[in-house]
Coordinates of C-alpha atoms and ligand atoms in Angstrom, one line a residue:
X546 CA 82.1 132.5 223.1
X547 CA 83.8 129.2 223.9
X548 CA 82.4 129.1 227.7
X549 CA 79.2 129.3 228.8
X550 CA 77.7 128.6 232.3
X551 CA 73.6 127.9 231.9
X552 CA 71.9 128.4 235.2
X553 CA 68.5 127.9 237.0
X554 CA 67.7 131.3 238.5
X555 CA 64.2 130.1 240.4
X556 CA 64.3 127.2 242.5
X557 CA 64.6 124.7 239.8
X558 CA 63.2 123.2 237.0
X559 CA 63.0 126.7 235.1
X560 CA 64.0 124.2 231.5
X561 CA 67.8 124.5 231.6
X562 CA 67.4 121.3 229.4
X563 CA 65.6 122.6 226.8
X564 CA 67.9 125.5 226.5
X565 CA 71.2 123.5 226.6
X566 CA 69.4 121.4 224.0
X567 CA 69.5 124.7 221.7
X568 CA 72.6 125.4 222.9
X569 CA 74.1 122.4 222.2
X570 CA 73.8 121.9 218.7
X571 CA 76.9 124.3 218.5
X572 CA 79.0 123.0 221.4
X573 CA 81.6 120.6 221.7
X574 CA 80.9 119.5 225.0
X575 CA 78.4 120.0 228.2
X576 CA 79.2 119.7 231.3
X577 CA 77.3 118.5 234.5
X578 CA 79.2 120.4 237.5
X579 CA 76.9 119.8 240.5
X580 CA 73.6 118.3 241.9
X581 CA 72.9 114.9 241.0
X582 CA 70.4 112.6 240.5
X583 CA 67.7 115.4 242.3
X584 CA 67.6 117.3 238.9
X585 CA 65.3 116.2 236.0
X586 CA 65.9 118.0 232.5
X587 CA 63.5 117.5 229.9
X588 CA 64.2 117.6 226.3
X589 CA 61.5 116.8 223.7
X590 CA 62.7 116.3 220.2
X591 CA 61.9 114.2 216.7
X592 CA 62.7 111.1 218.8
X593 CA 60.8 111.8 221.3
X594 CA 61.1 113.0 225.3
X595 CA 63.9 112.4 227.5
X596 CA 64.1 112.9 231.1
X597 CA 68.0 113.4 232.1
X598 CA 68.8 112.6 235.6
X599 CA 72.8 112.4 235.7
X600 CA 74.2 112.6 231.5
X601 CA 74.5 115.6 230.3
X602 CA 71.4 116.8 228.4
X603 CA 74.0 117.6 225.4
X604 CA 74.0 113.6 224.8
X605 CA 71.6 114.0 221.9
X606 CA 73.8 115.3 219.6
X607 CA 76.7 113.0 218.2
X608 CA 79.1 115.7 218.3
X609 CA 79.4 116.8 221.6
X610 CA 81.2 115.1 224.8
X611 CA 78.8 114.9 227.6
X612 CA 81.2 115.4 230.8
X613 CA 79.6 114.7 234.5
X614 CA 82.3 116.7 236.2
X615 CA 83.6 116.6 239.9
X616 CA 81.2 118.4 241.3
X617 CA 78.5 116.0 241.2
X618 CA 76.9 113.1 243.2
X619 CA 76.3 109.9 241.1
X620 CA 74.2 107.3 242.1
X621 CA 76.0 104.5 239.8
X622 CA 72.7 102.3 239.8
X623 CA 71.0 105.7 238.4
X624 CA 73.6 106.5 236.1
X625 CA 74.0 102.7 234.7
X626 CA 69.9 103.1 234.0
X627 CA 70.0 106.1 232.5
X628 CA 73.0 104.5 230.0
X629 CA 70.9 101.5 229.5
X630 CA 67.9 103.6 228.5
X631 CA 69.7 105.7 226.5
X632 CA 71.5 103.1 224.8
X633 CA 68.5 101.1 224.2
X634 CA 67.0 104.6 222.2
X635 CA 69.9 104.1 219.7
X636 CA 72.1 107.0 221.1
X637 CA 75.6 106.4 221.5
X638 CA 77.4 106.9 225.4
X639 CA 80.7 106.5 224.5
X640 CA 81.6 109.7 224.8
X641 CA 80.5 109.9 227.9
X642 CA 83.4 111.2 230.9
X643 CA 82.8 110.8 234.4
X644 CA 85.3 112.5 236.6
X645 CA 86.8 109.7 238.8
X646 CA 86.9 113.1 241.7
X647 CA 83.3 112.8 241.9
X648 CA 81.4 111.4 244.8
X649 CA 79.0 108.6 245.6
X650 CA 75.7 108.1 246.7
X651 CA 76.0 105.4 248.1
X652 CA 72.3 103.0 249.5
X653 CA 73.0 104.4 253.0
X654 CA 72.8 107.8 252.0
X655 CA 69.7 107.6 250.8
X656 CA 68.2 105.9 254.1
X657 CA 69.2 108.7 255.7
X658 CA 67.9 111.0 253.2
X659 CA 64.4 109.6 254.2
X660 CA 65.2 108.8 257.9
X661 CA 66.1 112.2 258.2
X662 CA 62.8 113.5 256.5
X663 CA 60.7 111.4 258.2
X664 CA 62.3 113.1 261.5
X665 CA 61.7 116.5 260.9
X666 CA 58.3 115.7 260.4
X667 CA 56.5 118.9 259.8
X668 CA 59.8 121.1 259.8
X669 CA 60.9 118.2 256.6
X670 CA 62.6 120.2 253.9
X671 CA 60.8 118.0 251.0
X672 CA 63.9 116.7 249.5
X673 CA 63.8 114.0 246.3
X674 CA 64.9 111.4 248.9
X675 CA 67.8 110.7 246.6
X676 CA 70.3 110.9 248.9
X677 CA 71.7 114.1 247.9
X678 CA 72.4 115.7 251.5
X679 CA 73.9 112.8 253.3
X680 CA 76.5 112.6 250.0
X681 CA 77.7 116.2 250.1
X682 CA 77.5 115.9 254.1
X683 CA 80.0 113.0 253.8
X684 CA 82.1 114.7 251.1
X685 CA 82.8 117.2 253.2
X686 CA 83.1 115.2 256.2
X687 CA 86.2 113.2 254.6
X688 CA 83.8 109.8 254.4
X689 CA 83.0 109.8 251.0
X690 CA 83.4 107.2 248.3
X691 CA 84.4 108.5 245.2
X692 CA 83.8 107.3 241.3
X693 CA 88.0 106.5 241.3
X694 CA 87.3 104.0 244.1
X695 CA 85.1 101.6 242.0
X696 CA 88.4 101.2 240.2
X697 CA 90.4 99.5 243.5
X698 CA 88.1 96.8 244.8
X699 CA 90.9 96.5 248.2
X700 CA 90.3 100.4 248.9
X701 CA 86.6 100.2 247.9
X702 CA 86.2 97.6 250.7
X703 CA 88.6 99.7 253.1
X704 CA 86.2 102.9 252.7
X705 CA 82.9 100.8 252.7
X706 CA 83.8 99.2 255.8
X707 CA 84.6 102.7 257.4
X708 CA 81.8 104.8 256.4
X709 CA 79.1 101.5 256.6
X710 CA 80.0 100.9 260.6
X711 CA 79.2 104.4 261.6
X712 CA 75.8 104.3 259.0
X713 CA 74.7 101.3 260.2
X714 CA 74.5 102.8 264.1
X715 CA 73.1 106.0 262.6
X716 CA 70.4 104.2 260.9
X717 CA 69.4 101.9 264.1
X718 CA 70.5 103.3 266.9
X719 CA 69.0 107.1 266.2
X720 CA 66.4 106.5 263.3
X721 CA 66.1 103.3 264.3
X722 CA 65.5 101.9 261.0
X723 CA 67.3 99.2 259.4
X724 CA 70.9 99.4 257.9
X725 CA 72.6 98.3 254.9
X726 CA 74.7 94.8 254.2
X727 CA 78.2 95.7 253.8
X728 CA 78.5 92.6 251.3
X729 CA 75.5 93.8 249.3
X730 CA 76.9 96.8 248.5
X731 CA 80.0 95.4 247.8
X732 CA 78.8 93.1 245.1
X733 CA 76.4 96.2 244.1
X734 CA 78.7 98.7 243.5
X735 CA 81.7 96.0 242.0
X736 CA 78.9 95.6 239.4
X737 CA 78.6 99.6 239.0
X738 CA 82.7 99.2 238.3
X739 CA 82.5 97.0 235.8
X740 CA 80.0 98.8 233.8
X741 CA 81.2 102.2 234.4
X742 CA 85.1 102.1 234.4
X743 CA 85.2 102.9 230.7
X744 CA 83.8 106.3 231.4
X745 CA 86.2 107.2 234.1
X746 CA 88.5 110.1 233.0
X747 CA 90.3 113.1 234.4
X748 CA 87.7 115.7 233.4
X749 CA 89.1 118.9 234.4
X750 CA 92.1 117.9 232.0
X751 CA 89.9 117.1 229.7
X752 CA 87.7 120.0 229.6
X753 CA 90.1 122.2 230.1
X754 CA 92.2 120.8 226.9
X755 CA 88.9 121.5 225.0
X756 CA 89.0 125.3 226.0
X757 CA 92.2 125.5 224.9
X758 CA 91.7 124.4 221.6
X759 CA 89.0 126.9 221.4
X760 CA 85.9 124.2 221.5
X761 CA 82.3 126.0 222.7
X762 CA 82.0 124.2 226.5
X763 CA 78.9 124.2 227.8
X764 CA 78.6 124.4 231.7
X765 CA 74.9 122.7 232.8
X766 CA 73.5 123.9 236.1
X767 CA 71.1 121.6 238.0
X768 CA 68.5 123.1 240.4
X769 CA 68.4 126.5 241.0
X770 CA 69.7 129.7 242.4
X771 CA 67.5 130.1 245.5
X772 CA 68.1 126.3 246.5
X773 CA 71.7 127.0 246.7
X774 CA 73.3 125.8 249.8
X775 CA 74.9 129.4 250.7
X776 CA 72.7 132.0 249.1
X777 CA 69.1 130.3 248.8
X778 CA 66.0 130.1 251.2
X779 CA 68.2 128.2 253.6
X780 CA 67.3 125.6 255.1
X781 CA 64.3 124.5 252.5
X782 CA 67.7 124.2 249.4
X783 CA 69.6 121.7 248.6
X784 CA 73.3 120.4 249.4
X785 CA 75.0 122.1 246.6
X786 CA 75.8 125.2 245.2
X787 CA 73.7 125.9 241.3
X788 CA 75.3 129.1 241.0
X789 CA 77.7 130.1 238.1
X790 CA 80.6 130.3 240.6
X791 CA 80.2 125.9 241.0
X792 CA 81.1 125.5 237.6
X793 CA 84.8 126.3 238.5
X794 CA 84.8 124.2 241.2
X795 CA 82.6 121.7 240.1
X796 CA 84.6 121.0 236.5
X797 CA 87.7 121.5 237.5
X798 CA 88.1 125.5 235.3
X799 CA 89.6 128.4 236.8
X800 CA 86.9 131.7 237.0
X801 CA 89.2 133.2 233.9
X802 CA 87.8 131.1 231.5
X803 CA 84.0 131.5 231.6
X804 CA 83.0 133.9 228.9
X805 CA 79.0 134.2 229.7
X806 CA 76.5 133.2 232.0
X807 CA 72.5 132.3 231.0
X808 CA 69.8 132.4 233.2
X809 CA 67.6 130.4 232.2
X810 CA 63.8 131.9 234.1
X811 CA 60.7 130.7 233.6
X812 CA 58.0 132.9 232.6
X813 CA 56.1 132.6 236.1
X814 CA 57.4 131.2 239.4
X815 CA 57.7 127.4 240.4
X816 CA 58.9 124.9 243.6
X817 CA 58.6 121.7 244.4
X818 CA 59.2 120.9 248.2
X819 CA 58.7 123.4 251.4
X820 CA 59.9 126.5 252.0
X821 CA 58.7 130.2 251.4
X822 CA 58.0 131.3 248.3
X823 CA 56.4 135.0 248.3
X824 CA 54.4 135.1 245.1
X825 CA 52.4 131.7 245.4
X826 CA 49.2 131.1 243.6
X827 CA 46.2 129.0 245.3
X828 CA 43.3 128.1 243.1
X829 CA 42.3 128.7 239.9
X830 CA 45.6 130.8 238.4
X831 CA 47.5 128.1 239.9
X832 CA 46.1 125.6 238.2
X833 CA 46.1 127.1 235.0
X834 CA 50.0 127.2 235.5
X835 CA 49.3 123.8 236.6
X836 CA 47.7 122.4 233.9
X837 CA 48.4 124.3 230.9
X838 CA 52.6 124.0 232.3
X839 CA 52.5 120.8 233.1
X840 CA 54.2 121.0 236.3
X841 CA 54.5 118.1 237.6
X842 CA 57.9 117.5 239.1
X843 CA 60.4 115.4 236.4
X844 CA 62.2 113.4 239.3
X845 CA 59.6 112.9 241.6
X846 CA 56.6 113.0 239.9
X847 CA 55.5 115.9 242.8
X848 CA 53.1 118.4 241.4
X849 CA 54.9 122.0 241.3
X850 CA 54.1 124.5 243.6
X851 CA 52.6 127.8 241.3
X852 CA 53.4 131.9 241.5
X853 CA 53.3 135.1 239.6
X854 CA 56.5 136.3 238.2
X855 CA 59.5 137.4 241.1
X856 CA 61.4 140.2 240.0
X857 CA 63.5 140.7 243.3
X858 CA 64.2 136.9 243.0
X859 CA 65.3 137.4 239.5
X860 CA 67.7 140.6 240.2
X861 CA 69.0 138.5 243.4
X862 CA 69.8 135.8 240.4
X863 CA 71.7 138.7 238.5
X864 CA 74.0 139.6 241.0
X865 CA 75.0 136.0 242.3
X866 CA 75.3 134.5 239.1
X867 CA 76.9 137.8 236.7
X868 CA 74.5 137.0 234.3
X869 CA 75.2 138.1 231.2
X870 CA 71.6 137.0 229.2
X871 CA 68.6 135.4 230.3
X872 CA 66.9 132.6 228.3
X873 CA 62.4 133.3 229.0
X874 CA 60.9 130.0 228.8
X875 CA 57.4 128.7 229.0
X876 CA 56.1 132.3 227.9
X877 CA 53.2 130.2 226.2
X878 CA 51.9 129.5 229.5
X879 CA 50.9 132.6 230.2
X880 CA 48.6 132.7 226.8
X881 CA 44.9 133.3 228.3
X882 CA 45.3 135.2 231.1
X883 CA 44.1 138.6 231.7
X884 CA 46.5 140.5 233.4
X885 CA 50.2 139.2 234.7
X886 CA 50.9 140.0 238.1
X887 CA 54.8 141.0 238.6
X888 CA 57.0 141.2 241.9
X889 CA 59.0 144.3 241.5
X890 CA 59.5 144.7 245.3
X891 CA 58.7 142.9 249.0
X892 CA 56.7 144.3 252.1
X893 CA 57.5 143.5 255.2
X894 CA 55.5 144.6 258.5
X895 CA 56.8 144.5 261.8
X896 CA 55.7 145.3 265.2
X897 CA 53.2 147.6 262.9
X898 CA 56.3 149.5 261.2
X899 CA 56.6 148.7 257.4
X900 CA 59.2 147.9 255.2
X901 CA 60.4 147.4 251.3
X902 CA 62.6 145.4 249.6
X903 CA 64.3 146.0 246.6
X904 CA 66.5 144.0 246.9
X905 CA 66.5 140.3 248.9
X906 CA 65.8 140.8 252.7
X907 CA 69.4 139.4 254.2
X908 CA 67.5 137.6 257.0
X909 CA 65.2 134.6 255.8
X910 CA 62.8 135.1 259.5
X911 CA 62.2 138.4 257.0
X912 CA 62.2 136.9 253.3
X913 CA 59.2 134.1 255.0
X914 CA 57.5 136.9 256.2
X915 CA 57.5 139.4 253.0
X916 CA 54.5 140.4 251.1
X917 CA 55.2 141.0 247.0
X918 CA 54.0 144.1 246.1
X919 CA 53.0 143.5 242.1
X920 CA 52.7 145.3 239.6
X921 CA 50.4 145.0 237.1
X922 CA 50.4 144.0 233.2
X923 CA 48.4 143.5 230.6
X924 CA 47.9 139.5 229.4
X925 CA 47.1 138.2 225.9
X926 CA 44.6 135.4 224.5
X927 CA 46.8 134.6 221.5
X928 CA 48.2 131.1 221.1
X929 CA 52.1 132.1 220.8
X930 CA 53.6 128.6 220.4
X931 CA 53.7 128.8 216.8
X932 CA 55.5 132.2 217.2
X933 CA 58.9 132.0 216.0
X934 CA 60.1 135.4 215.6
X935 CA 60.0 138.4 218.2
X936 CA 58.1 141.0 216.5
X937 CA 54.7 138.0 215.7
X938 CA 54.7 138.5 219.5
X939 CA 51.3 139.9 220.8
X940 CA 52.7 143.2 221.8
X941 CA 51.2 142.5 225.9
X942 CA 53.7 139.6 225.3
X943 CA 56.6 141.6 224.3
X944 CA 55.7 144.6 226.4
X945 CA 56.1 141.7 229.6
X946 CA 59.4 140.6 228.0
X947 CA 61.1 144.2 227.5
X948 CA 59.5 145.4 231.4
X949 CA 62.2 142.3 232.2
X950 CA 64.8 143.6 230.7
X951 CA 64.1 147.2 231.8
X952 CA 63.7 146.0 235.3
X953 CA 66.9 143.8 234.9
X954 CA 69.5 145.3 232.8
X955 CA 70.0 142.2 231.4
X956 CA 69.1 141.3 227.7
X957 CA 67.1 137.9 227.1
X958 CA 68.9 136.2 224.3
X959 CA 66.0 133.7 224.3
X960 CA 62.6 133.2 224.4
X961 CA 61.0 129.4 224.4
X962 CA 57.3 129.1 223.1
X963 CA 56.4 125.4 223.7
X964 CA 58.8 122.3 225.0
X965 CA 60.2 121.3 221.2
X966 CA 63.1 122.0 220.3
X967 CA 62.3 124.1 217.5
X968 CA 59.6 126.1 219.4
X969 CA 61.6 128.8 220.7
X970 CA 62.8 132.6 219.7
X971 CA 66.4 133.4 218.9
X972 CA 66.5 137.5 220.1
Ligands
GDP2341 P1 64.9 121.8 234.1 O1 65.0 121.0 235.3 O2 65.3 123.2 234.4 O3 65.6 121.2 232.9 O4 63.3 121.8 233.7 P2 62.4 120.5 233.7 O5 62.7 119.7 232.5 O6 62.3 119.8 235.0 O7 60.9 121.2 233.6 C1 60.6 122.0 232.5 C2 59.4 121.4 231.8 O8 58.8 122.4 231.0 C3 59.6 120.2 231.0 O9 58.5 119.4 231.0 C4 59.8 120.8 229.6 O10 59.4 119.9 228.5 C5 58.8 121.9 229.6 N1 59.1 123.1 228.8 C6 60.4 123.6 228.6 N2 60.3 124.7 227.8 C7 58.9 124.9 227.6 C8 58.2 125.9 226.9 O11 58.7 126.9 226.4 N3 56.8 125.8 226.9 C9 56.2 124.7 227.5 N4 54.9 124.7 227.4 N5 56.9 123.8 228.1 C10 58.2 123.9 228.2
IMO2342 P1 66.4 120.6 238.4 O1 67.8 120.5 238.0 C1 63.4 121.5 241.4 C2 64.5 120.6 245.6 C3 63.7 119.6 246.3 C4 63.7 120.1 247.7 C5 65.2 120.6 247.8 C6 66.2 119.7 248.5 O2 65.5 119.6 237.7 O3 65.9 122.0 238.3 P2 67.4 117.5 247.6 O4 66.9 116.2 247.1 O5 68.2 118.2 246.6 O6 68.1 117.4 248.9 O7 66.1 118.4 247.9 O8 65.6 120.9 246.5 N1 65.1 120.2 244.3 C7 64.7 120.6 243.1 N2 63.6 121.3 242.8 N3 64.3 121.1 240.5 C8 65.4 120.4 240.8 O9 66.4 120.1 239.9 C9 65.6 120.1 242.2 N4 66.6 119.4 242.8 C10 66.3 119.5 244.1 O10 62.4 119.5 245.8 O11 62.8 121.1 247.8
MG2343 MG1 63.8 119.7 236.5

């Protein structure tokens, strides 16, 4: 299948690395459509780990063209570290496209990102403070610097100026907080030109060239389904849309030529930053998820918020996405418990009537309310990150793996065991 879309179906973080790290190895190219520097994908190989911010996690490999499509916000002092880092690990960038469409973060943005925080106070959403929202916000509000503009120092200045004035009152005059030196950036971001104007290409062009020739395009979601802008736990998301449908928009491909879309679900539930989040764990079963999952947040270092397993989140992921397979990850985790607790359905009471949700309530005053109603299965002791083949599965394990796909109607393709890259099941 020459085009594949690989999506977070939680609220992030669910190791859509990893997986496109598998994947990769028989691609051509991977492509970044959306998010930006808020996403951290973690990929542990013979060299070591990497924490991917902005590239493509297909970089790894020689053979494949790592593309940071349109979609995307790039922080140019992020993306020049990440190059340097990279480089300085003895993998080649010079494949590397950056669509010239793209926007900016630019160092007012993310100000605002934390002015904005710090005014909502208790009602904050719990962003990365990486000036994600105040990007897309200017995107869409015809302010926005793009990547192309690095390339025209006269209109770099022209758009600066413009977008700086009104920033600059923002900043003191409502947050009343200090604002940014037009000159600064100026000489900032003419240094961002210099080092990233080889990069700059036409990337829909590009990508879509590849599909013609029949290449295997990988399309690498950031983030996750229910912190999508239209469809997620609204207003606790973030400013983009992670769903399959972005990676059209975001690359520059028309909805014809995506052949398959992966979900990539972790075996239990995880968030970083507010917002509801039915099946959350306190105590001791949260911190084995904790501990024993690492989950500590990969961009901000945040520790992740814990929960049993969400069915009705999962189906919700189904139907927005069209997921054709799911990839399980981090089943290993769940090694040691004695029972896993799964979400097949919601309860909601109201003015003492009661209510259940298959599906996921349409109102969010009702999805912040809703109880999970679990359902019970048997856990395993067994150590399963040596595992490499289904049926050396302790049979709780595969008995939790095939209730998904019962409840689902979608197949899991794969199964990861352990953060390598070799410690996962091919189904
Ligand atoms: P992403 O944002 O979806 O790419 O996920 P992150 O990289 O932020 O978080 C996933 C974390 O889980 C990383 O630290 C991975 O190294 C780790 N990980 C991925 N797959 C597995 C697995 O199967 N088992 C274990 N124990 N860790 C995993
Ligand atoms: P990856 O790609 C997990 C969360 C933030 C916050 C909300 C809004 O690694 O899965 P933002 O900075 O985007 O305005 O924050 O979204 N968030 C993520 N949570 N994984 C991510 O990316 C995330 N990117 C943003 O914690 O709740
Ligand atoms: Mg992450």
């Amino acid at each position: 299948m020459p085009a594949r879309v690989v999506v977070g179906t939680q609220w992030g973080d669910e190791g859509k690395g990893r997986i496109i790290d598998n994947l990769a190895g028989q691609s051509q190219m991977v492509v970044r459509f959306q998010g930006g520097n808020n996403a951290g994908h973690t990929i542990v190989n013979e060299m070591g780990e990497f924490k991917f911010h902005l590239i493509p996690s297909g970089i790894l490999y020689a053979h494949v063209t790592p593309v940071i499509g349109n979609g995307v916000v790039i922080d140019p002092r992020v993306l020049c570290e990440e190059l340097n880092h990279v480089e300085a690990r003895g993998i080649s960038t010079d494949k590397l496209k950056v669509s010239g469409n793209a926007h900016l973060i630019m160092p007012y943005h993310i100000l605002l990102d934390a002015a904005h925080e710090t005014m909502l106070g208790r009602r904050r959403i719990g962003t990365t403070k990486r000036g994600i929202g105040p990007a897309y916000t200017d995107k869409a509000a015809r302010l926005g610097i793009r990547v192309q503009d690095l390339l025209d120092k006269k209109i770099l200045r022209q758009k600066l100026d413009t977008a700086i004035g009104e920033k600059n009152d923002l900043l003191e005059k409502v947050y009343n907080s200090s604002g940014v030196d037009p000159f600064e950036v100026m000489e900032q971001y003419a240094g961002y030109a210099d080092r990233l104007s080889p990069y700059i290409a036409d990337t829909s062009l590009i990508i879509n060239r590849a599909l013609g020739r029949g290449e295997q395009v990988l399309f690498e979601g950031a983030q996750g389904c229910l912190l999508d802008i239209d469809h997620g736990t609204y207003p606790f998301v973030t400013s983009s849309n992670p769903i399959a449908g972005a990676a059209c928009v975001g690359a520059g491909v028309g909805p014809t030529a995506i052949d398959e879309v992966l979900g990539v679900c972790k075996a239990y539930t995880t968030r970083v930053g507010e917002g509801p989040f039915p099946t959350e764990l306190s105590g001791s079963l949260s911190e084995h998820f904790v501990s024993k999952g690492g989950e500590f947040g990969t961009t901000t270092g945040r520790k992740r918020r814990c929960g049993w397993p969400d069915l009705v989140i999962l189906d919700y992921a189904v139907r927005l996405n069209g997921l054709t397979g799911l990839a399980i990850t981090k089943l290993d985790v769940l090694s040691g418990l004695e029972e896993i607790k799964v979400c097949t359905m919601y309860e909601y009471i109201h003015n003492g009537e009661r209510a259940h949700y298959v599906d996921f309530p349409p109102h969010q005053s009702i999805f912040h309310h809703c109880l999970p109603v679990m359902q019970s299965l048997p856990g395993w002791k067994e150590d399963i990150s040596g595992v490499r083949r289904l049926a050396d599965l302790p049979k709780a394990a595969r008995d939790y793996l095939d209730f998904i796909t019962a409840h689902t109607g979608v197949p899991i393709n794969m199964v990861s065991v352990g953060p390598g890259r070799d410690e996962f099941i091919e189904v």
